PDB file of N, CA and C in Angstrom:
ATOM      1  N   UNK A   1      13.195  -6.781  12.926  1.00 69.00           N
ATOM      2  CA  UNK A   1      14.171  -7.199  11.744  1.00 69.00           C
ATOM      3  C   UNK A   1      13.924  -6.989  10.501  1.00 69.00           C
ATOM      4  N   UNK A   2      12.498  -6.931   9.543  1.00 79.00           N
ATOM      5  CA  UNK A   2      12.266  -6.248   8.579  1.00 79.00           C
ATOM      6  C   UNK A   2      11.850  -4.763   9.043  1.00 79.00           C
ATOM      7  N   UNK A   3      12.608  -3.643   8.028  1.00 90.00           N
ATOM      8  CA  UNK A   3      12.102  -2.186   7.919  1.00 90.00           C
ATOM      9  C   UNK A   3      11.491  -2.014   6.520  1.00 90.00           C
ATOM     10  N   UNK A   4      10.333  -1.126   6.580  1.00 94.00           N
ATOM     11  CA  UNK A   4       9.308  -0.822   5.715  1.00 94.00           C
ATOM     12  C   UNK A   4       9.579   0.563   4.918  1.00 94.00           C
ATOM     13  N   UNK A   5       9.944   1.053   3.994  1.00 96.00           N
ATOM     14  CA  UNK A   5      10.087   2.650   3.772  1.00 96.00           C
ATOM     15  C   UNK A   5       8.960   2.682   2.865  1.00 96.00           C
ATOM     16  N   UNK A   6       7.965   3.331   2.692  1.00 98.00           N
ATOM     17  CA  UNK A   6       6.917   3.953   1.883  1.00 98.00           C
ATOM     18  C   UNK A   6       7.545   5.109   1.258  1.00 98.00           C
ATOM     19  N   UNK A   7       7.194   5.360  -0.330  1.00 98.00           N
ATOM     20  CA  UNK A   7       7.203   6.294  -0.879  1.00 98.00           C
ATOM     21  C   UNK A   7       6.765   6.407  -2.266  1.00 98.00           C
ATOM     22  N   UNK A   8       6.465   7.577  -2.814  1.00 98.00           N
ATOM     23  CA  UNK A   8       5.580   8.141  -4.240  1.00 98.00           C
ATOM     24  C   UNK A   8       4.421   8.643  -3.601  1.00 98.00           C
ATOM     25  N   UNK A   9       4.029   9.285  -2.609  1.00 98.00           N
ATOM     26  CA  UNK A   9       2.635   9.951  -2.595  1.00 98.00           C
ATOM     27  C   UNK A   9       2.987  11.316  -2.844  1.00 98.00           C
ATOM     28  N   UNK A  10       1.743  11.720  -3.175  1.00 98.00           N
ATOM     29  CA  UNK A  10       2.061  13.647  -3.302  1.00 98.00           C
ATOM     30  C   UNK A  10       0.623  13.692  -3.739  1.00 98.00           C
ATOM     31  N   UNK A  11       0.762  15.322  -4.703  1.00 98.00           N
ATOM     32  CA  UNK A  11      -0.840  15.528  -4.718  1.00 98.00           C
ATOM     33  C   UNK A  11      -1.101  15.479  -5.930  1.00 98.00           C
ATOM     34  N   UNK A  12      -2.293  15.327  -6.267  1.00 98.00           N
ATOM     35  CA  UNK A  12      -2.870  14.790  -7.545  1.00 98.00           C
ATOM     36  C   UNK A  12      -4.138  15.213  -7.895  1.00 98.00           C
ATOM     37  N   UNK A  13      -4.789  15.607  -9.025  1.00 98.00           N
ATOM     38  CA  UNK A  13      -6.145  15.811  -9.051  1.00 98.00           C
ATOM     39  C   UNK A  13      -7.001  14.698  -8.966  1.00 98.00           C
ATOM     40  N   UNK A  14      -8.175  15.137  -9.038  1.00 98.00           N
ATOM     41  CA  UNK A  14      -9.080  13.830  -9.163  1.00 98.00           C
ATOM     42  C   UNK A  14      -9.051  13.026 -10.498  1.00 98.00           C
ATOM     43  N   UNK A  15      -9.477  11.927 -10.719  1.00 98.00           N
ATOM     44  CA  UNK A  15      -9.227  11.096 -11.798  1.00 98.00           C
ATOM     45  C   UNK A  15      -7.884  11.177 -11.961  1.00 98.00           C
ATOM     46  N   UNK A  16      -6.846  11.547 -11.320  1.00 98.00           N
ATOM     47  CA  UNK A  16      -5.416  11.510 -11.856  1.00 98.00           C
ATOM     48  C   UNK A  16      -5.134   9.765 -11.321  1.00 98.00           C
ATOM     49  N   UNK A  17      -3.612   9.558 -11.332  1.00 98.00           N
ATOM     50  CA  UNK A  17      -2.839   8.420 -11.072  1.00 98.00           C
ATOM     51  C   UNK A  17      -1.650   8.729  -9.760  1.00 98.00           C
ATOM     52  N   UNK A  18      -1.438   7.730  -9.384  1.00 98.00           N
ATOM     53  CA  UNK A  18      -0.170   7.671  -8.704  1.00 98.00           C
ATOM     54  C   UNK A  18       0.311   6.214  -8.370  1.00 98.00           C
ATOM     55  N   UNK A  19       2.172   6.140  -7.996  1.00 98.00           N
ATOM     56  CA  UNK A  19       2.189   5.049  -7.879  1.00 98.00           C
ATOM     57  C   UNK A  19       3.130   4.739  -6.757  1.00 98.00           C
ATOM     58  N   UNK A  20       2.370   3.897  -5.824  1.00 98.00           N
ATOM     59  CA  UNK A  20       3.205   4.028  -4.231  1.00 98.00           C
ATOM     60  C   UNK A  20       4.231   2.975  -4.288  1.00 98.00           C
ATOM     61  N   UNK A  21       5.155   2.720  -3.658  1.00 98.00           N
ATOM     62  CA  UNK A  21       6.520   1.578  -3.577  1.00 98.00           C
ATOM     63  C   UNK A  21       6.667   1.672  -2.028  1.00 98.00           C
ATOM     64  N   UNK A  22       6.813   0.650  -1.768  1.00 97.00           N
ATOM     65  CA  UNK A  22       7.456   0.168  -0.288  1.00 97.00           C
ATOM     66  C   UNK A  22       8.408  -0.853  -0.548  1.00 97.00           C
ATOM     67  N   UNK A  23       9.574  -0.135   0.047  1.00 95.00           N
ATOM     68  CA  UNK A  23      10.967  -1.043   0.211  1.00 95.00           C
ATOM     69  C   UNK A  23      10.901  -1.865   1.292  1.00 95.00           C
ATOM     70  N   UNK A  24      11.788  -3.240   1.513  1.00 92.00           N
ATOM     71  CA  UNK A  24      11.761  -3.998   2.270  1.00 92.00           C
ATOM     72  C   UNK A  24      13.075  -4.064   2.743  1.00 92.00           C
ATOM     73  N   UNK A  25      13.450  -3.943   3.949  1.00 88.00           N
ATOM     74  CA  UNK A  25      14.905  -4.497   4.114  1.00 88.00           C
ATOM     75  C   UNK A  25      14.596  -6.397   4.567  1.00 88.00           C
ATOM     76  N   UNK A  26      16.130  -6.735   4.653  1.00 73.00           N
ATOM     77  CA  UNK A  26      15.764  -8.167   5.301  1.00 73.00           C
ATOM     78  C   UNK A  26      15.938  -9.314   3.712  1.00 73.00           C
ATOM     79  N   UNK A  27      15.884 -10.505   4.362  1.00 67.00           N
ATOM     80  CA  UNK A  27      15.955 -11.463   3.271  1.00 67.00           C
ATOM     81  C   UNK A  27      14.653 -12.361   3.183  1.00 67.00           C
ATOM     82  N   UNK A  28      13.681 -11.774   4.064  1.00 73.00           N
ATOM     83  CA  UNK A  28      12.498 -13.102   3.999  1.00 73.00           C
ATOM     84  C   UNK A  28      10.884 -11.996   3.047  1.00 73.00           C
ATOM     85  N   UNK A  29      11.503 -11.099   2.291  1.00 82.00           N
ATOM     86  CA  UNK A  29      10.565 -10.627   1.716  1.00 82.00           C
ATOM     87  C   UNK A  29       9.346 -11.584   0.735  1.00 82.00           C
ATOM     88  N   UNK A  30      10.199 -12.287   0.506  1.00 83.00           N
ATOM     89  CA  UNK A  30       9.568 -13.454  -0.794  1.00 83.00           C
ATOM     90  C   UNK A  30       8.698 -14.463  -0.064  1.00 83.00           C
ATOM     91  N   UNK A  31       8.773 -14.319   1.306  1.00 83.00           N
ATOM     92  CA  UNK A  31       7.790 -15.613   1.815  1.00 83.00           C
ATOM     93  C   UNK A  31       6.711 -15.032   2.269  1.00 83.00           C
ATOM     94  N   UNK A  32       6.540 -13.787   2.207  1.00 90.00           N
ATOM     95  CA  UNK A  32       5.598 -13.033   3.537  1.00 90.00           C
ATOM     96  C   UNK A  32       4.427 -12.311   2.595  1.00 90.00           C
ATOM     97  N   UNK A  33       3.407 -12.871   2.890  1.00 94.00           N
ATOM     98  CA  UNK A  33       2.252 -11.865   2.074  1.00 94.00           C
ATOM     99  C   UNK A  33       2.005 -10.218   2.312  1.00 94.00           C
ATOM    100  N   UNK A  34       2.260  -9.364   1.416  1.00 96.00           N
ATOM    101  CA  UNK A  34       2.340  -7.678   1.816  1.00 96.00           C
ATOM    102  C   UNK A  34       0.652  -7.249   1.584  1.00 96.00           C
ATOM    103  N   UNK A  35       0.337  -6.282   2.418  1.00 97.00           N
ATOM    104  CA  UNK A  35      -0.770  -5.511   2.419  1.00 97.00           C
ATOM    105  C   UNK A  35      -0.004  -4.139   2.191  1.00 97.00           C
ATOM    106  N   UNK A  36      -1.113  -2.954   1.682  1.00 98.00           N
ATOM    107  CA  UNK A  36      -1.457  -1.998   2.010  1.00 98.00           C
ATOM    108  C   UNK A  36      -2.705  -1.222   2.977  1.00 98.00           C
ATOM    109  N   UNK A  37      -2.464  -0.379   3.730  1.00 98.00           N
ATOM    110  CA  UNK A  37      -3.230   0.072   4.833  1.00 98.00           C
ATOM    111  C   UNK A  37      -3.236   1.685   4.009  1.00 98.00           C
ATOM    112  N   UNK A  38      -4.458   2.257   4.653  1.00 98.00           N
ATOM    113  CA  UNK A  38      -4.438   4.276   4.505  1.00 98.00           C
ATOM    114  C   UNK A  38      -5.248   4.326   5.745  1.00 98.00           C
ATOM    115  N   UNK A  39      -4.589   5.783   6.155  1.00 98.00           N
ATOM    116  CA  UNK A  39      -5.546   6.154   7.395  1.00 98.00           C
ATOM    117  C   UNK A  39      -5.895   7.884   7.224  1.00 98.00           C
ATOM    118  N   UNK A  40      -6.832   7.946   6.903  1.00 97.00           N
ATOM    119  CA  UNK A  40      -7.147   9.477   6.935  1.00 97.00           C
ATOM    120  C   UNK A  40      -7.539  10.052   8.494  1.00 97.00           C
ATOM    121  N   UNK A  41      -7.330  11.447   8.246  1.00 92.00           N
ATOM    122  CA  UNK A  41      -7.503  12.068   9.931  1.00 92.00           C
ATOM    123  C   UNK A  41      -9.060  11.532  10.297  1.00 92.00           C
ATOM    124  N   UNK A  42      -8.639  11.258  11.686  1.00 94.00           N
ATOM    125  CA  UNK A  42      -9.585  11.072  12.621  1.00 94.00           C
ATOM    126  C   UNK A  42     -10.735  10.047  12.296  1.00 94.00           C
ATOM    127  N   UNK A  43      -9.938   9.301  11.237  1.00 97.00           N
ATOM    128  CA  UNK A  43     -10.368   7.905  11.289  1.00 97.00           C
ATOM    129  C   UNK A  43      -9.617   6.799  11.425  1.00 97.00           C
ATOM    130  N   UNK A  44     -10.297   5.420  11.330  1.00 97.00           N
ATOM    131  CA  UNK A  44      -9.742   4.021  11.671  1.00 97.00           C
ATOM    132  C   UNK A  44      -8.352   3.776  10.522  1.00 97.00           C
ATOM    133  N   UNK A  45      -7.116   2.822  10.850  1.00 97.00           N
ATOM    134  CA  UNK A  45      -6.529   2.646   9.750  1.00 97.00           C
ATOM    135  C   UNK A  45      -7.451   1.446   8.992  1.00 97.00           C
ATOM    136  N   UNK A  46      -7.301   2.053   7.614  1.00 98.00           N
ATOM    137  CA  UNK A  46      -7.993   0.669   6.904  1.00 98.00           C
ATOM    138  C   UNK A  46      -7.335   0.132   5.915  1.00 98.00           C
ATOM    139  N   UNK A  47      -7.624  -1.444   5.629  1.00 98.00           N
ATOM    140  CA  UNK A  47      -6.637  -2.426   4.847  1.00 98.00           C
ATOM    141  C   UNK A  47      -7.205  -1.755   3.200  1.00 98.00           C
ATOM    142  N   UNK A  48      -6.715  -2.009   2.450  1.00 98.00           N
ATOM    143  CA  UNK A  48      -6.599  -1.704   1.167  1.00 98.00           C
ATOM    144  C   UNK A  48      -6.787  -2.657   0.172  1.00 98.00           C
ATOM    145  N   UNK A  49      -5.481  -3.511   0.448  1.00 98.00           N
ATOM    146  CA  UNK A  49      -5.125  -4.381  -0.587  1.00 98.00           C
ATOM    147  C   UNK A  49      -3.803  -5.642  -0.400  1.00 98.00           C
ATOM    148  N   UNK A  50      -4.068  -6.829  -0.645  1.00 98.00           N
ATOM    149  CA  UNK A  50      -3.044  -7.512  -0.378  1.00 98.00           C
ATOM    150  C   UNK A  50      -2.983  -8.468  -1.491  1.00 98.00           C
ATOM    151  N   UNK A  51      -1.084  -8.951  -1.214  1.00 97.00           N
ATOM    152  CA  UNK A  51      -0.482  -9.507  -2.160  1.00 97.00           C
ATOM    153  C   UNK A  51       0.060 -10.831  -1.294  1.00 97.00           C
ATOM    154  N   UNK A  52      -0.199 -11.798  -1.847  1.00 96.00           N
ATOM    155  CA  UNK A  52       0.374 -13.039  -1.086  1.00 96.00           C
ATOM    156  C   UNK A  52       1.685 -13.701  -2.002  1.00 96.00           C
ATOM    157  N   UNK A  53       2.675 -14.179  -1.362  1.00 93.00           N
ATOM    158  CA  UNK A  53       3.847 -14.969  -1.865  1.00 93.00           C
ATOM    159  C   UNK A  53       3.758 -15.266  -2.700  1.00 93.00           C
ATOM    160  N   UNK A  54       2.765 -15.915  -3.419  1.00 92.00           N
ATOM    161  CA  UNK A  54       2.192 -16.621  -4.676  1.00 92.00           C
ATOM    162  C   UNK A  54       1.804 -15.651  -5.454  1.00 92.00           C
ATOM    163  N   UNK A  55       1.766 -14.375  -5.328  1.00 95.00           N
ATOM    164  CA  UNK A  55       1.006 -13.446  -6.210  1.00 95.00           C
ATOM    165  C   UNK A  55      -0.426 -13.127  -6.344  1.00 95.00           C
ATOM    166  N   UNK A  56      -0.958 -13.855  -5.306  1.00 97.00           N
ATOM    167  CA  UNK A  56      -2.871 -13.843  -5.616  1.00 97.00           C
ATOM    168  C   UNK A  56      -3.124 -12.241  -4.976  1.00 97.00           C
ATOM    169  N   UNK A  57      -3.875 -11.624  -5.309  1.00 98.00           N
ATOM    170  CA  UNK A  57      -4.065 -10.113  -4.935  1.00 98.00           C
ATOM    171  C   UNK A  57      -5.732 -10.329  -4.507  1.00 98.00           C
ATOM    172  N   UNK A  58      -6.075  -8.848  -3.236  1.00 98.00           N
ATOM    173  CA  UNK A  58      -7.219  -8.853  -3.292  1.00 98.00           C
ATOM    174  C   UNK A  58      -7.299  -7.505  -2.774  1.00 98.00           C
ATOM    175  N   UNK A  59      -8.634  -7.141  -2.687  1.00 98.00           N
ATOM    176  CA  UNK A  59      -8.538  -5.531  -2.782  1.00 98.00           C
ATOM    177  C   UNK A  59      -9.865  -5.114  -1.583  1.00 98.00           C
ATOM    178  N   UNK A  60      -9.906  -3.835  -0.954  1.00 98.00           N
ATOM    179  CA  UNK A  60     -11.274  -3.291  -0.547  1.00 98.00           C
ATOM    180  C   UNK A  60     -11.809  -3.450  -1.899  1.00 98.00           C
ATOM    181  N   UNK A  61     -13.554  -3.017  -1.101  1.00 98.00           N
ATOM    182  CA  UNK A  61     -14.853  -2.659  -2.189  1.00 98.00           C
ATOM    183  C   UNK A  61     -14.437  -1.214  -2.581  1.00 98.00           C
ATOM    184  N   UNK A  62     -13.959  -0.165  -1.542  1.00 98.00           N
ATOM    185  CA  UNK A  62     -13.588   1.072  -2.420  1.00 98.00           C
ATOM    186  C   UNK A  62     -12.603   1.325  -3.583  1.00 98.00           C
ATOM    187  N   UNK A  63     -11.665   0.276  -3.406  1.00 98.00           N
ATOM    188  CA  UNK A  63     -10.538   0.739  -4.623  1.00 98.00           C
ATOM    189  C   UNK A  63     -10.406  -0.437  -5.799  1.00 98.00           C
ATOM    190  N   UNK A  64     -11.609  -1.382  -5.352  1.00 98.00           N
ATOM    191  CA  UNK A  64     -11.805  -2.415  -6.319  1.00 98.00           C
ATOM    192  C   UNK A  64     -11.990  -1.768  -7.896  1.00 98.00           C
ATOM    193  N   UNK A  65     -11.088  -2.212  -8.909  1.00 98.00           N
ATOM    194  CA  UNK A  65     -11.153  -1.597 -10.248  1.00 98.00           C
ATOM    195  C   UNK A  65     -10.209  -0.525 -10.363  1.00 98.00           C
ATOM    196  N   UNK A  66      -9.665   0.254  -9.225  1.00 98.00           N
ATOM    197  CA  UNK A  66      -9.070   1.060  -9.455  1.00 98.00           C
ATOM    198  C   UNK A  66      -7.806   1.195  -9.141  1.00 98.00           C
ATOM    199  N   UNK A  67      -7.128   0.554  -7.924  1.00 98.00           N
ATOM    200  CA  UNK A  67      -5.706   0.078  -7.769  1.00 98.00           C
ATOM    201  C   UNK A  67      -5.596  -1.289  -7.941  1.00 98.00           C
ATOM    202  N   UNK A  68      -4.257  -1.076  -8.214  1.00 98.00           N
ATOM    203  CA  UNK A  68      -3.309  -2.751  -8.198  1.00 98.00           C
ATOM    204  C   UNK A  68      -2.320  -2.889  -7.394  1.00 98.00           C
ATOM    205  N   UNK A  69      -2.104  -3.816  -6.834  1.00 98.00           N
ATOM    206  CA  UNK A  69      -0.817  -4.163  -5.735  1.00 98.00           C
ATOM    207  C   UNK A  69      -0.250  -5.370  -7.057  1.00 98.00           C
ATOM    208  N   UNK A  70       1.480  -4.561  -6.749  1.00 98.00           N
ATOM    209  CA  UNK A  70       2.034  -6.197  -7.462  1.00 98.00           C
ATOM    210  C   UNK A  70       3.288  -5.878  -6.704  1.00 98.00           C
ATOM    211  N   UNK A  71       4.368  -6.572  -6.729  1.00 96.00           N
ATOM    212  CA  UNK A  71       5.656  -7.217  -6.213  1.00 96.00           C
ATOM    213  C   UNK A  71       6.712  -7.583  -6.857  1.00 96.00           C
ATOM    214  N   UNK A  72       7.900  -7.098  -6.705  1.00 95.00           N
ATOM    215  CA  UNK A  72       9.131  -6.966  -7.266  1.00 95.00           C
ATOM    216  C   UNK A  72      10.196  -7.608  -6.321  1.00 95.00           C
ATOM    217  N   UNK A  73      10.069  -9.598  -6.271  1.00 93.00           N
ATOM    218  CA  UNK A  73      10.777  -9.918  -5.115  1.00 93.00           C
ATOM    219  C   UNK A  73      12.269 -10.035  -4.811  1.00 93.00           C
ATOM    220  N   UNK A  74      12.807  -9.599  -6.293  1.00 92.00           N
ATOM    221  CA  UNK A  74      14.388  -9.354  -6.460  1.00 92.00           C
ATOM    222  C   UNK A  74      14.361  -7.821  -5.895  1.00 92.00           C
ATOM    223  N   UNK A  75      13.700  -6.835  -5.666  1.00 94.00           N
ATOM    224  CA  UNK A  75      14.192  -5.467  -5.557  1.00 94.00           C
ATOM    225  C   UNK A  75      13.412  -5.567  -3.701  1.00 94.00           C
ATOM    226  N   UNK A  76      12.396  -6.796  -3.565  1.00 93.00           N
ATOM    227  CA  UNK A  76      11.947  -6.509  -1.951  1.00 93.00           C
ATOM    228  C   UNK A  76      11.552  -5.389  -2.072  1.00 93.00           C
ATOM    229  N   UNK A  77      10.393  -5.274  -3.016  1.00 95.00           N
ATOM    230  CA  UNK A  77       9.614  -4.026  -3.026  1.00 95.00           C
ATOM    231  C   UNK A  77       7.935  -4.393  -3.531  1.00 95.00           C
ATOM    232  N   UNK A  78       6.876  -3.637  -2.880  1.00 97.00           N
ATOM    233  CA  UNK A  78       5.605  -3.722  -3.455  1.00 97.00           C
ATOM    234  C   UNK A  78       5.237  -2.670  -3.994  1.00 97.00           C
ATOM    235  N   UNK A  79       4.041  -2.510  -4.725  1.00 98.00           N
ATOM    236  CA  UNK A  79       3.525  -1.195  -5.482  1.00 98.00           C
ATOM    237  C   UNK A  79       2.605  -1.326  -5.160  1.00 98.00           C
ATOM    238  N   UNK A  80       1.867  -0.127  -5.218  1.00 98.00           N
ATOM    239  CA  UNK A  80      -0.069   0.058  -5.204  1.00 98.00           C
ATOM    240  C   UNK A  80       0.196   1.127  -6.484  1.00 98.00           C
ATOM    241  N   UNK A  81      -0.266   0.650  -7.699  1.00 98.00           N
ATOM    242  CA  UNK A  81      -0.955   1.785  -8.586  1.00 98.00           C
ATOM    243  C   UNK A  81      -2.482   1.939  -8.659  1.00 98.00           C
ATOM    244  N   UNK A  82      -2.376   3.385  -8.479  1.00 98.00           N
ATOM    245  CA  UNK A  82      -3.505   3.926  -8.209  1.00 98.00           C
ATOM    246  C   UNK A  82      -3.677   4.664  -9.339  1.00 98.00           C
ATOM    247  N   UNK A  83      -5.232   4.407 -10.001  1.00 98.00           N
ATOM    248  CA  UNK A  83      -5.701   5.465 -11.064  1.00 98.00           C
ATOM    249  C   UNK A  83      -7.163   5.896 -10.596  1.00 98.00           C
ATOM    250  N   UNK A  84      -7.450   6.722 -11.065  1.00 98.00           N
ATOM    251  CA  UNK A  84      -9.063   7.029 -11.115  1.00 98.00           C
ATOM    252  C   UNK A  84      -9.420   7.530  -9.851  1.00 98.00           C
ATOM    253  N   UNK A  85      -8.177   8.455  -8.970  1.00 98.00           N
ATOM    254  CA  UNK A  85      -8.025   8.978  -7.670  1.00 98.00           C
ATOM    255  C   UNK A  85      -9.240   9.520  -7.427  1.00 98.00           C
ATOM    256  N   UNK A  86      -9.823   9.395  -6.652  1.00 98.00           N
ATOM    257  CA  UNK A  86     -10.909  10.455  -5.539  1.00 98.00           C
ATOM    258  C   UNK A  86     -11.072  10.764  -4.326  1.00 98.00           C
ATOM    259  N   UNK A  87     -11.236  12.282  -4.070  1.00 98.00           N
ATOM    260  CA  UNK A  87     -10.557  13.250  -2.812  1.00 98.00           C
ATOM    261  C   UNK A  87     -10.856  12.046  -1.600  1.00 98.00           C
ATOM    262  N   UNK A  88     -11.780  10.985  -1.718  1.00 97.00           N
ATOM    263  CA  UNK A  88     -12.247  10.467  -0.401  1.00 97.00           C
ATOM    264  C   UNK A  88     -10.453   9.395  -0.688  1.00 97.00           C
ATOM    265  N   UNK A  89     -10.088   9.355  -1.364  1.00 98.00           N
ATOM    266  CA  UNK A  89      -8.196   8.150  -1.257  1.00 98.00           C
ATOM    267  C   UNK A  89      -7.522   8.911  -0.385  1.00 98.00           C
ATOM    268  N   UNK A  90      -7.755  10.693  -0.256  1.00 98.00           N
ATOM    269  CA  UNK A  90      -6.715  11.337   0.442  1.00 98.00           C
ATOM    270  C   UNK A  90      -6.594  10.639   1.892  1.00 98.00           C
ATOM    271  N   UNK A  91      -5.005   9.939   2.352  1.00 98.00           N
ATOM    272  CA  UNK A  91      -4.597   9.714   3.419  1.00 98.00           C
ATOM    273  C   UNK A  91      -3.381   9.601   3.364  1.00 98.00           C
ATOM    274  N   UNK A  92      -2.861   8.641   4.510  1.00 98.00           N
ATOM    275  CA  UNK A  92      -1.452   8.259   4.709  1.00 98.00           C
ATOM    276  C   UNK A  92      -1.390   7.066   4.224  1.00 98.00           C
ATOM    277  N   UNK A  93      -0.673   6.606   3.451  1.00 98.00           N
ATOM    278  CA  UNK A  93      -0.590   5.197   3.065  1.00 98.00           C
ATOM    279  C   UNK A  93       0.794   4.253   3.597  1.00 98.00           C
ATOM    280  N   UNK A  94       0.575   3.184   4.244  1.00 98.00           N
ATOM    281  CA  UNK A  94       1.488   2.352   4.768  1.00 98.00           C
ATOM    282  C   UNK A  94       1.300   1.184   4.313  1.00 98.00           C
ATOM    283  N   UNK A  95       2.650   0.257   4.387  1.00 97.00           N
ATOM    284  CA  UNK A  95       2.614  -0.937   3.885  1.00 97.00           C
ATOM    285  C   UNK A  95       2.676  -2.152   5.203  1.00 97.00           C
ATOM    286  N   UNK A  96       2.877  -3.392   5.261  1.00 96.00           N
ATOM    287  CA  UNK A  96       2.846  -4.055   6.157  1.00 96.00           C
ATOM    288  C   UNK A  96       2.834  -5.568   5.712  1.00 96.00           C
ATOM    289  N   UNK A  97       3.712  -6.788   6.446  1.00 93.00           N
ATOM    290  CA  UNK A  97       3.956  -8.014   6.013  1.00 93.00           C
ATOM    291  C   UNK A  97       3.087  -8.690   6.975  1.00 93.00           C
ATOM    292  N   UNK A  98       2.773  -9.874   6.316  1.00 91.00           N
ATOM    293  CA  UNK A  98       2.330 -11.164   7.259  1.00 91.00           C
ATOM    294  C   UNK A  98       2.765 -12.449   6.679  1.00 91.00           C
ATOM    295  N   UNK A  99       2.564 -13.335   7.869  1.00 86.00           N
ATOM    296  CA  UNK A  99       2.469 -13.454   8.880  1.00 86.00           C
ATOM    297  C   UNK A  99       3.520 -13.233   9.995  1.00 86.00           C
ATOM    298  N   UNK A 100       4.628 -12.533   9.606  1.00 84.00           N
ATOM    299  CA  UNK A 100       5.599 -11.664   9.991  1.00 84.00           C
ATOM    300  C   UNK A 100       5.707 -10.599  10.185  1.00 84.00           C
ATOM    301  N   UNK A 101       5.238  -9.292  10.620  1.00 86.00           N
ATOM    302  CA  UNK A 101       5.045  -8.203  10.482  1.00 86.00           C
ATOM    303  C   UNK A 101       5.958  -7.596  11.456  1.00 86.00           C
ATOM    304  N   UNK A 102       5.971  -6.262  11.165  1.00 88.00           N
ATOM    305  CA  UNK A 102       7.147  -5.452  11.986  1.00 88.00           C
ATOM    306  C   UNK A 102       6.380  -3.689  12.114  1.00 88.00           C
ATOM    307  N   UNK A 103       7.472  -3.139  12.719  1.00 91.00           N
ATOM    308  CA  UNK A 103       6.875  -1.428  12.997  1.00 91.00           C
ATOM    309  C   UNK A 103       6.498  -1.028  11.730  1.00 91.00           C
ATOM    310  N   UNK A 104       5.279  -0.315  12.175  1.00 94.00           N
ATOM    311  CA  UNK A 104       4.769   0.751  10.732  1.00 94.00           C
ATOM    312  C   UNK A 104       6.010   1.654  10.466  1.00 94.00           C
ATOM    313  N   UNK A 105       5.729   1.916   9.040  1.00 94.00           N
ATOM    314  CA  UNK A 105       7.209   3.043   8.749  1.00 94.00           C
ATOM    315  C   UNK A 105       6.385   4.578   8.956  1.00 94.00           C
ATOM    316  N   UNK A 106       7.031   5.285   8.024  1.00 96.00           N
ATOM    317  CA  UNK A 106       6.367   6.573   8.186  1.00 96.00           C
ATOM    318  C   UNK A 106       5.455   6.650   7.402  1.00 96.00           C
ATOM    319  N   UNK A 107       5.005   6.035   6.433  1.00 98.00           N
ATOM    320  CA  UNK A 107       3.440   6.052   5.425  1.00 98.00           C
ATOM    321  C   UNK A 107       4.237   6.991   4.391  1.00 98.00           C
ATOM    322  N   UNK A 108       2.765   7.111   3.251  1.00 98.00           N
ATOM    323  CA  UNK A 108       3.604   8.402   2.318  1.00 98.00           C
ATOM    324  C   UNK A 108       2.132   9.066   2.328  1.00 98.00           C
ATOM    325  N   UNK A 109       1.873  10.491   2.071  1.00 98.00           N
ATOM    326  CA  UNK A 109       0.556  11.109   2.374  1.00 98.00           C
ATOM    327  C   UNK A 109       0.348  11.494   0.617  1.00 98.00           C
ATOM    328  N   UNK A 110      -1.156  10.553   0.471  1.00 98.00           N
ATOM    329  CA  UNK A 110      -1.522  10.770  -0.978  1.00 98.00           C
ATOM    330  C   UNK A 110      -2.809  11.828  -0.822  1.00 98.00           C
ATOM    331  N   UNK A 111      -2.615  12.912  -1.606  1.00 98.00           N
ATOM    332  CA  UNK A 111      -3.727  14.018  -1.143  1.00 98.00           C
ATOM    333  C   UNK A 111      -4.218  14.235  -2.684  1.00 98.00           C
ATOM    334  N   UNK A 112      -5.579  13.915  -2.884  1.00 98.00           N
ATOM    335  CA  UNK A 112      -6.193  14.093  -3.925  1.00 98.00           C
ATOM    336  C   UNK A 112      -7.289  15.155  -4.279  1.00 98.00           C
ATOM    337  N   UNK A 113      -7.285  16.407  -4.638  1.00 98.00           N
ATOM    338  CA  UNK A 113      -7.982  17.755  -4.690  1.00 98.00           C
ATOM    339  C   UNK A 113      -9.260  17.493  -5.416  1.00 98.00           C
ATOM    340  N   UNK A 114      -9.988  18.179  -5.153  1.00 93.00           N
ATOM    341  CA  UNK A 114     -11.359  18.429  -6.288  1.00 93.00           C
ATOM    342  C   UNK A 114     -11.152  18.905  -7.611  1.00 93.00           C
TER     343      UNK A 114
END
């Protein structure tokens, strides 16, 4: 039902910033929680951040203080503003919805060089 399309990834130097976007189709975006995940080569998919339907946010310890998740319900889009990027942030980043999830999208590649 809901289709998710991630964008905004790229190659940045350590200490740089990047903003990711996740555009969702469908009319129920505003009532769902949204999450960002990431997956590095050879590693498990890791939860990064959550924003609830009411706007409450939560972050993994590894990104707390550096990443900010936000949403624009009028545009059915969730964002991840990343700053002070580190090489360990290199991964493919995905978004997902809760409690009604959908198929994982293509993700967007973030590469942070030393």
